[in-house]
Coordinates of N, CA and C in Angstrom, one line a residue:
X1458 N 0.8 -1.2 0.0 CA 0.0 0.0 0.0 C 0.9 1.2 0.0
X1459 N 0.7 2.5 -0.6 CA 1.0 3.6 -1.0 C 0.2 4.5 -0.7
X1460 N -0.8 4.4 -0.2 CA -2.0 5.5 -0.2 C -2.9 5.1 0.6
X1461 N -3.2 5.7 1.6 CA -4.9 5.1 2.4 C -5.3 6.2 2.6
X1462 N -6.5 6.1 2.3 CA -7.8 7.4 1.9 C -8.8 6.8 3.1
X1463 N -9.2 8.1 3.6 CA -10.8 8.1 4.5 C -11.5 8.5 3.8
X1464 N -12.4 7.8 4.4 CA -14.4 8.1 3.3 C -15.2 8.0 4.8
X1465 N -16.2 8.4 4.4 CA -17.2 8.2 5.5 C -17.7 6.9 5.6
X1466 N -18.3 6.8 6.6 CA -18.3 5.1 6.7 C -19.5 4.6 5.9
X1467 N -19.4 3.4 5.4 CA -20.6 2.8 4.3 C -20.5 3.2 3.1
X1468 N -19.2 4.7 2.9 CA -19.8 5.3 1.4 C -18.0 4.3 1.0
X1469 N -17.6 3.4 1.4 CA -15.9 2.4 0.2 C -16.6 2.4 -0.9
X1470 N -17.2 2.0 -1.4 CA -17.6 1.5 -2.7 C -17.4 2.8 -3.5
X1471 N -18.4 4.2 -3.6 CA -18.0 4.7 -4.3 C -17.0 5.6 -4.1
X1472 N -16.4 5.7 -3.2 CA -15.3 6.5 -2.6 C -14.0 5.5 -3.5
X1473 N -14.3 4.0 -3.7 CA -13.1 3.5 -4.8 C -13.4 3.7 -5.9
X1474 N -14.5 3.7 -6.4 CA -14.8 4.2 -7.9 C -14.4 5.6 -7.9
X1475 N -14.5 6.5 -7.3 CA -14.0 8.0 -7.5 C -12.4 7.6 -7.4
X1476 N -11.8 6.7 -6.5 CA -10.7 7.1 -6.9 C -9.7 6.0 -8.1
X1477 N -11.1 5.6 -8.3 CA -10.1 4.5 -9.6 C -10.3 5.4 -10.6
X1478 N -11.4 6.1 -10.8 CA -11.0 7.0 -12.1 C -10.5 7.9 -12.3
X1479 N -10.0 9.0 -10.8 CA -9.1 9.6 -11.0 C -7.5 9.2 -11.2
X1480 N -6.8 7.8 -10.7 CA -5.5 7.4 -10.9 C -5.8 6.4 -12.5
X1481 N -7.0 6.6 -12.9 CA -6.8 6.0 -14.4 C -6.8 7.4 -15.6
X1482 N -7.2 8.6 -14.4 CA -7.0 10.2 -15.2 C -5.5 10.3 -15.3
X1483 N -5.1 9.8 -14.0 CA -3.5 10.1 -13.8 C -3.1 9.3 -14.5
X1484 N -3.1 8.4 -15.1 CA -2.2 7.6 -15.8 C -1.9 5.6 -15.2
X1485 N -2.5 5.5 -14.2 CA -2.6 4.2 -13.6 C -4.0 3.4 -14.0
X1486 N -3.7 2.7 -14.7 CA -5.2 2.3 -15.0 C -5.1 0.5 -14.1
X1487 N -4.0 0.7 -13.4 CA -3.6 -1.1 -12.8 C -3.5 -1.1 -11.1
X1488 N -4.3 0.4 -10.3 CA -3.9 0.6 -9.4 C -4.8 -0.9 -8.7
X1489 N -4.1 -1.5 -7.2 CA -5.1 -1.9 -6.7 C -5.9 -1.3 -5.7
X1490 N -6.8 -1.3 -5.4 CA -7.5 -0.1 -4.6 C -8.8 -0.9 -3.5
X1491 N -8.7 -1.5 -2.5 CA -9.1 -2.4 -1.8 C -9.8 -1.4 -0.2
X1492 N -11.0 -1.9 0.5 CA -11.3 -1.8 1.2 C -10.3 -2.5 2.7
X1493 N -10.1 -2.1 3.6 CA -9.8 -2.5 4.7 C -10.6 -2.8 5.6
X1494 N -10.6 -4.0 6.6 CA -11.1 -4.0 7.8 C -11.9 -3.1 8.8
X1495 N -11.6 -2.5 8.3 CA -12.0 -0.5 9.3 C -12.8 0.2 7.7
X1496 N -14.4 0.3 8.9 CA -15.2 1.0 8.0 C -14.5 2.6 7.6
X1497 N -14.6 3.1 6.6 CA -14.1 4.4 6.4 C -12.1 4.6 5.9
X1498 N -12.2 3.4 5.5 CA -10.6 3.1 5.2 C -10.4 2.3 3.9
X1499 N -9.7 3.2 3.4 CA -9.4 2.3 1.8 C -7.5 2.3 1.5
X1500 N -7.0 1.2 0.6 CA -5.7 1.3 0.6 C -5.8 1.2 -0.7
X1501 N -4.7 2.0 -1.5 CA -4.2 1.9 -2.3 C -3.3 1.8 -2.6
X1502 N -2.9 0.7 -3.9 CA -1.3 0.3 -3.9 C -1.2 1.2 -5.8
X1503 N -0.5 2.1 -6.0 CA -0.2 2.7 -7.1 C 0.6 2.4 -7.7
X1504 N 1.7 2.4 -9.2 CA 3.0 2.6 -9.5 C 2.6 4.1 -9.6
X1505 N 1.9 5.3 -9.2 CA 2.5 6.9 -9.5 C 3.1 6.8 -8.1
X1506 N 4.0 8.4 -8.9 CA 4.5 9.1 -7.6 C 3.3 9.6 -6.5
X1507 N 3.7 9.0 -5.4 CA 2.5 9.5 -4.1 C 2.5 11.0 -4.2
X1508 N 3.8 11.6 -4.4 CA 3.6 13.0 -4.1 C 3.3 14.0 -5.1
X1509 N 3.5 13.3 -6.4 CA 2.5 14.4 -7.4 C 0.9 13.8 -7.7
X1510 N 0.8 12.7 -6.9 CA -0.3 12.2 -6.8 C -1.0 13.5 -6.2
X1511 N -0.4 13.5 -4.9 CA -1.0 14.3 -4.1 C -1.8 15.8 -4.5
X1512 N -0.2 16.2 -5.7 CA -0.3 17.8 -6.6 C -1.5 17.4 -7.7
X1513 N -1.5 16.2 -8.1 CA -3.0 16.1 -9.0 C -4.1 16.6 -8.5
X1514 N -4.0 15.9 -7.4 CA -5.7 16.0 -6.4 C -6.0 17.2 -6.1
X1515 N -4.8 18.0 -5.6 CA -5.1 19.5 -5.6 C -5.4 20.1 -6.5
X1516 N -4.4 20.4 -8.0 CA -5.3 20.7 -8.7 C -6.6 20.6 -9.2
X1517 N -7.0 19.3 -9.3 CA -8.5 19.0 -9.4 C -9.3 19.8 -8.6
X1518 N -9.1 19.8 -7.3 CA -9.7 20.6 -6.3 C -9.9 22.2 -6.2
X1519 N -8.8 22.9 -6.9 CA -8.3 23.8 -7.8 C -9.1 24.3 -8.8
X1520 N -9.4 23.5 -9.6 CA -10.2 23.4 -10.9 C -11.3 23.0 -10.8
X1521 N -12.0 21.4 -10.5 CA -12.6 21.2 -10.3 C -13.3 20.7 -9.2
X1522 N -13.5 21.2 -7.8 CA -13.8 20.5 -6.8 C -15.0 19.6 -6.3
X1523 N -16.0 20.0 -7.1 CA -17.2 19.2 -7.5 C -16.7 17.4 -7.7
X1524 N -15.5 17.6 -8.2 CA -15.2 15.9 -8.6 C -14.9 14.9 -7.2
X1525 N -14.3 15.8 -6.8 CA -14.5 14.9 -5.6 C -15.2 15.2 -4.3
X1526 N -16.3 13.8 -4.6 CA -17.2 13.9 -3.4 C -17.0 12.8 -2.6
X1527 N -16.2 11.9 -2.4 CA -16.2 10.7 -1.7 C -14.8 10.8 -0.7
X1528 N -13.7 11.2 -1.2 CA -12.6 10.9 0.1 C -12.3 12.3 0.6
X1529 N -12.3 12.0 1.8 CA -11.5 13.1 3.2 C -10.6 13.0 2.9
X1530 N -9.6 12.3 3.5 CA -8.3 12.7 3.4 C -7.2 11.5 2.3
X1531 N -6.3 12.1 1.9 CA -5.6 11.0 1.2 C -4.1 10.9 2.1
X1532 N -3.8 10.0 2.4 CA -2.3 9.6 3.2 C -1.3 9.4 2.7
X1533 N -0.3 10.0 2.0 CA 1.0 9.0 1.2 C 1.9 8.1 2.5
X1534 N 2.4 6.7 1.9 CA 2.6 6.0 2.5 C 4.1 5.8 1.8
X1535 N 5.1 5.7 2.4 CA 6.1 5.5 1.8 C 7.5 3.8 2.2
X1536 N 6.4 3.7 3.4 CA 7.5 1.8 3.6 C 6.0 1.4 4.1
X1537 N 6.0 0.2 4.6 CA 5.1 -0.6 5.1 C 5.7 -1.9 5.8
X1538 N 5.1 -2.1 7.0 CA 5.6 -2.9 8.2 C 4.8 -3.7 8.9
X1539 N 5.2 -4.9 9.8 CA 4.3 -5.4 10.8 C 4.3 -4.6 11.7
X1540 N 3.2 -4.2 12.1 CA 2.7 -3.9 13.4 C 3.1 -4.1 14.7
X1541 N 4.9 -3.9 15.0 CA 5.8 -4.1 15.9 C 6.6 -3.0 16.1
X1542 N 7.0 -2.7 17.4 CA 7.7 -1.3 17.6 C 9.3 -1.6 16.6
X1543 N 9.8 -2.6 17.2 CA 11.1 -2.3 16.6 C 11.1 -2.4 15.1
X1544 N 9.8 -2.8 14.3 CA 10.0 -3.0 12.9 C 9.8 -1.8 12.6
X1545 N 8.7 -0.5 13.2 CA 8.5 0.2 13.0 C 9.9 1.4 12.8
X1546 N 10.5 1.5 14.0 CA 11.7 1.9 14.3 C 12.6 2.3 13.1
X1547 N 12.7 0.9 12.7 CA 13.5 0.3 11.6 C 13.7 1.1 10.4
X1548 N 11.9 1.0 10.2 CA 11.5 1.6 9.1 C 12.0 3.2 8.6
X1549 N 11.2 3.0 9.9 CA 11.4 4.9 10.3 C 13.2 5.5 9.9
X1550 N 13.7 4.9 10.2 CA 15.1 5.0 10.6 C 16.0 4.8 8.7
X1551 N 15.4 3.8 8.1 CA 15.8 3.8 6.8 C 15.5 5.2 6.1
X1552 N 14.2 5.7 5.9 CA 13.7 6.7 5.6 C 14.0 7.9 6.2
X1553 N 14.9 7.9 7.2 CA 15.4 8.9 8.2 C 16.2 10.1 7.6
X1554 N 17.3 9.3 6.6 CA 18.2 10.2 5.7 C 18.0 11.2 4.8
X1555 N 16.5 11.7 4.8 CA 16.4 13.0 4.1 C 16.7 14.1 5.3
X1556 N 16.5 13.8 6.6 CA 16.0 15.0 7.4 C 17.1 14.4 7.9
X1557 N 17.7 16.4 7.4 CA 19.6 17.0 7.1 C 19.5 17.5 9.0
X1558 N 20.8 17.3 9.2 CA 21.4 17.3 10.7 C 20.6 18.4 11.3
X1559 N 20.0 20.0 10.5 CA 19.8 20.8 11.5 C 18.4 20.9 11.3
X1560 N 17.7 20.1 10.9 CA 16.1 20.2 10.7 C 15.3 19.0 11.9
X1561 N 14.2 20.0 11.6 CA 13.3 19.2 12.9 C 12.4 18.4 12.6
X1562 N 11.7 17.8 12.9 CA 10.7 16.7 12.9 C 9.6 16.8 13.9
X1563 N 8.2 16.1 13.5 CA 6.9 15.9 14.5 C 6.8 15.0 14.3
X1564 N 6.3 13.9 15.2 CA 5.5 12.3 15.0 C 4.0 12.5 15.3
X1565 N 3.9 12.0 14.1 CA 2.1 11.5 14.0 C 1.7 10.3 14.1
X1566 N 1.1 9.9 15.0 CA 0.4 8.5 14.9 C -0.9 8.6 15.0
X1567 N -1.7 7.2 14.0 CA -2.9 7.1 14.3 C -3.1 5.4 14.7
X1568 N -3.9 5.2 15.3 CA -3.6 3.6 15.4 C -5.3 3.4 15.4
X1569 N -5.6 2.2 14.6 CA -6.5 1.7 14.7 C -6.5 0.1 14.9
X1570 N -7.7 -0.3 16.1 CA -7.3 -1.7 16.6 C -5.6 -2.6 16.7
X1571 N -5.0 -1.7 17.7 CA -3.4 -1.9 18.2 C -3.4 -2.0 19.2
X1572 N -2.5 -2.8 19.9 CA -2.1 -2.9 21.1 C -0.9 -2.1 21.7
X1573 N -0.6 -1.3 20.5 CA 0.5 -0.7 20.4 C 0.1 1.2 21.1
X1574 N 1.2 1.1 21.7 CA 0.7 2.4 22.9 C 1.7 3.9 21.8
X1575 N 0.6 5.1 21.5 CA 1.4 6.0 20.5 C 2.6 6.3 21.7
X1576 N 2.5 6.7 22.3 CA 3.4 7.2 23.7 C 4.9 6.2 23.3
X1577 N 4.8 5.0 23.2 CA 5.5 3.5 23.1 C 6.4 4.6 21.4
X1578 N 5.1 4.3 20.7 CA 5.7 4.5 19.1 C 6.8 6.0 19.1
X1579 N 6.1 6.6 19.9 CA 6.9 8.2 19.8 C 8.3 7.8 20.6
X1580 N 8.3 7.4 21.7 CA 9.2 7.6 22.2 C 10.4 6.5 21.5
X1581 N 10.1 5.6 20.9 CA 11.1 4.2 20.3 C 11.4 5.3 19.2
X1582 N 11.2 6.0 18.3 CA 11.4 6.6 17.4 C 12.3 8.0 18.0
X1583 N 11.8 9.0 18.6 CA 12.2 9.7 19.0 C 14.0 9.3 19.6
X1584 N 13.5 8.7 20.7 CA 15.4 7.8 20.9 C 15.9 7.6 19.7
X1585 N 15.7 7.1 18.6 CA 16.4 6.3 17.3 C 16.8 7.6 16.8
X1586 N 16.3 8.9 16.5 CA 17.2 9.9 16.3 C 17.6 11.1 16.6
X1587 N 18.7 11.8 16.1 CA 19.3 12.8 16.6 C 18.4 14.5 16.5
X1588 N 18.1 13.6 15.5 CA 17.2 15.9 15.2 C 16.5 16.2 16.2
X1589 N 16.3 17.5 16.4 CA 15.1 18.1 17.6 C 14.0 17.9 17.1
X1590 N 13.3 17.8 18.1 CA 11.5 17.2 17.8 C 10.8 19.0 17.3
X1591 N 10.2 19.3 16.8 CA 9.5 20.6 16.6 C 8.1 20.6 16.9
X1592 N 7.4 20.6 17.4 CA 5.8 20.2 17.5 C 5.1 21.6 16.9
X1593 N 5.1 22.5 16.6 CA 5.0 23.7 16.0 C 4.9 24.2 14.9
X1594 N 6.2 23.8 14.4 CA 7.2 24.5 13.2 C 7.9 23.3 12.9
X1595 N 7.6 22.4 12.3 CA 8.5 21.0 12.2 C 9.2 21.2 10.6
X1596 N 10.3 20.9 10.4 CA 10.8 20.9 8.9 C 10.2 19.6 8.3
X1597 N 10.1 18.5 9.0 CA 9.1 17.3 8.2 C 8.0 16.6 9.2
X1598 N 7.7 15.8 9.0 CA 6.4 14.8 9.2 C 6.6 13.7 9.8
X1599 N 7.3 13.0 10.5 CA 7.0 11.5 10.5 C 5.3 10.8 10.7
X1600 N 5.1 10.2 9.8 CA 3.5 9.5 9.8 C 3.5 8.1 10.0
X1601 N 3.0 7.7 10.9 CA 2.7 6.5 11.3 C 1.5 6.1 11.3
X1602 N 0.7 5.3 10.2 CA -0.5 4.8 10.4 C -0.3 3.1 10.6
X1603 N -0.8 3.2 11.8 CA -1.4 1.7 12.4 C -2.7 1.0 12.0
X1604 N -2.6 0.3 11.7 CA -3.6 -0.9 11.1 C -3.8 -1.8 11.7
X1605 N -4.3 -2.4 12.8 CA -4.0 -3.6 13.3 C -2.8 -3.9 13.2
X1606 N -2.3 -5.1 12.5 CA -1.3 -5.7 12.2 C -0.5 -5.3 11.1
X1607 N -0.9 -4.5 10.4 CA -0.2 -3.8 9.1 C 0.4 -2.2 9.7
X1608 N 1.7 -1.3 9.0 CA 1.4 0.1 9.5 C 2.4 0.5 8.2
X1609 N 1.7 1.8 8.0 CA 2.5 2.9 7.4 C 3.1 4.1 7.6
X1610 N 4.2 4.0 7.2 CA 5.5 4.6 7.3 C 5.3 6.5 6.5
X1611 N 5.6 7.2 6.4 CA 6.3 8.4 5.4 C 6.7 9.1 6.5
X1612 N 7.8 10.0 5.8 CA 8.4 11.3 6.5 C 8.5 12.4 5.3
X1613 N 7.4 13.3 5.2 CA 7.0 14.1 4.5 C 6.9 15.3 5.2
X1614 N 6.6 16.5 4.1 CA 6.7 18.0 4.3 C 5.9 17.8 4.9
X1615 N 5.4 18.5 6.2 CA 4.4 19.1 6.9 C 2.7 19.7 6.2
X1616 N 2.0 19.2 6.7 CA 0.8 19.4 5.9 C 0.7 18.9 4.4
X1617 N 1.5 17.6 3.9 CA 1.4 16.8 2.9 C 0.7 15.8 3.2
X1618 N -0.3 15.5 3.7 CA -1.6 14.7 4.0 C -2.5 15.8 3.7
X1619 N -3.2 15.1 2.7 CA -4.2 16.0 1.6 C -5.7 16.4 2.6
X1620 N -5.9 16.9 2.9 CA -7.4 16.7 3.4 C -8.3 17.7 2.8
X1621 N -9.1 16.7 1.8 CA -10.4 17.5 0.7 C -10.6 18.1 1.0
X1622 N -11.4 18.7 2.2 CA -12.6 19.6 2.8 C -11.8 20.5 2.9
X1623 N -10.2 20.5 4.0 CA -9.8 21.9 4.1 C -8.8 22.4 2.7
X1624 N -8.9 21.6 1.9 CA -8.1 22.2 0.9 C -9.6 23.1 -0.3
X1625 N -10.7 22.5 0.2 CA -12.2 22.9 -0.6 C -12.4 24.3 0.0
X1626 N -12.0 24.4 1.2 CA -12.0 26.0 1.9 C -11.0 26.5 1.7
X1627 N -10.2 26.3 1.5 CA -8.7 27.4 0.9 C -9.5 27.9 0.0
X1628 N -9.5 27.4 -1.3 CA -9.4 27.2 -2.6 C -11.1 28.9 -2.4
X1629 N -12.2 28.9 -1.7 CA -13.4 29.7 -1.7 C -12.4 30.5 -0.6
X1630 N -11.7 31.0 -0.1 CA -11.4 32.2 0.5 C -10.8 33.0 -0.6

């Protein structure tokens, strides 16, 4: 998975038709695009880039906002892991090497059906590296979405988790 989108609960079905035909606008006509265990949760596995992915959807939003009525937020996902702190860590830690010695970082977790404590995830991560934490003013993102037994990984610019609605109110100011 590359992508997990929220929809409101009961509306997967066409919340994946809205987004099959937008990554078949983008150029993916082979995405897989699957419902998960958790109502209001969809994954998607792409070959586009997640992050001009991202720049499509805005534009659309941009242009046409009307088109999209089915997903809240879209997530880029950039490793994927079991549902264990030190795998998580791991992960985290491969992906670590963009974020240059004097830049800061925030941890985001969301966990859904885990046993896994955010407090646990922040602090195993936080120990594993050197930069200052920013909660404020962060130069990147660490995202952690927990899935049960699945989680996803990215460390992305700050406010690169798309969310429809507040990007549908920029766009009317």
């Amino acid at each position: 998975m590359n992508l997990i989108i929220t929809c409101q609960r009961n509306l997967e079905d066409p919340t994946i038709l809205e987004i099959q035909n937008f990554l078949e606008r983008f150029g993916d006509k082979d995405a897989v695009i699957e419902k998960t265990v958790f109502s209001g949760i969809i994954q998607v596995e792409t070959k586009l880039d997640i992050i001009c992915l991202l720049d499509n959807f805005r534009e659309i939003i941009e242009d046409e906002p009307w088109l999209i009525k089915y997903c809240s937020r879209i997530i880029p996902i950039q490793e994927e892991c079991e549902s264990k702190l030190d795998k998580i860590k791991d992960k985290v830690i491969s992906l670590s090497h963009i974020i240059k010695k004097n830049e800061t970082y925030r941890i985001t977790v969301e966990k859904r059906q885990s046993s896994l404590h955010t407090k646990d995830i922040i602090s195993e991560i936080a120990n594993s590296l050197s930069n200052k934490v920013s909660l404020e003013n962060s130069d990147w993102e660490i995202i952690i979405q927990v899935l049960r037994n699945r989680t996803g990984i990215s460390i992305i610019i700050p406010n690169s988790i798309l969310s429809v609605e507040k990007e549908k109110r920029v766009e009317l100011d």
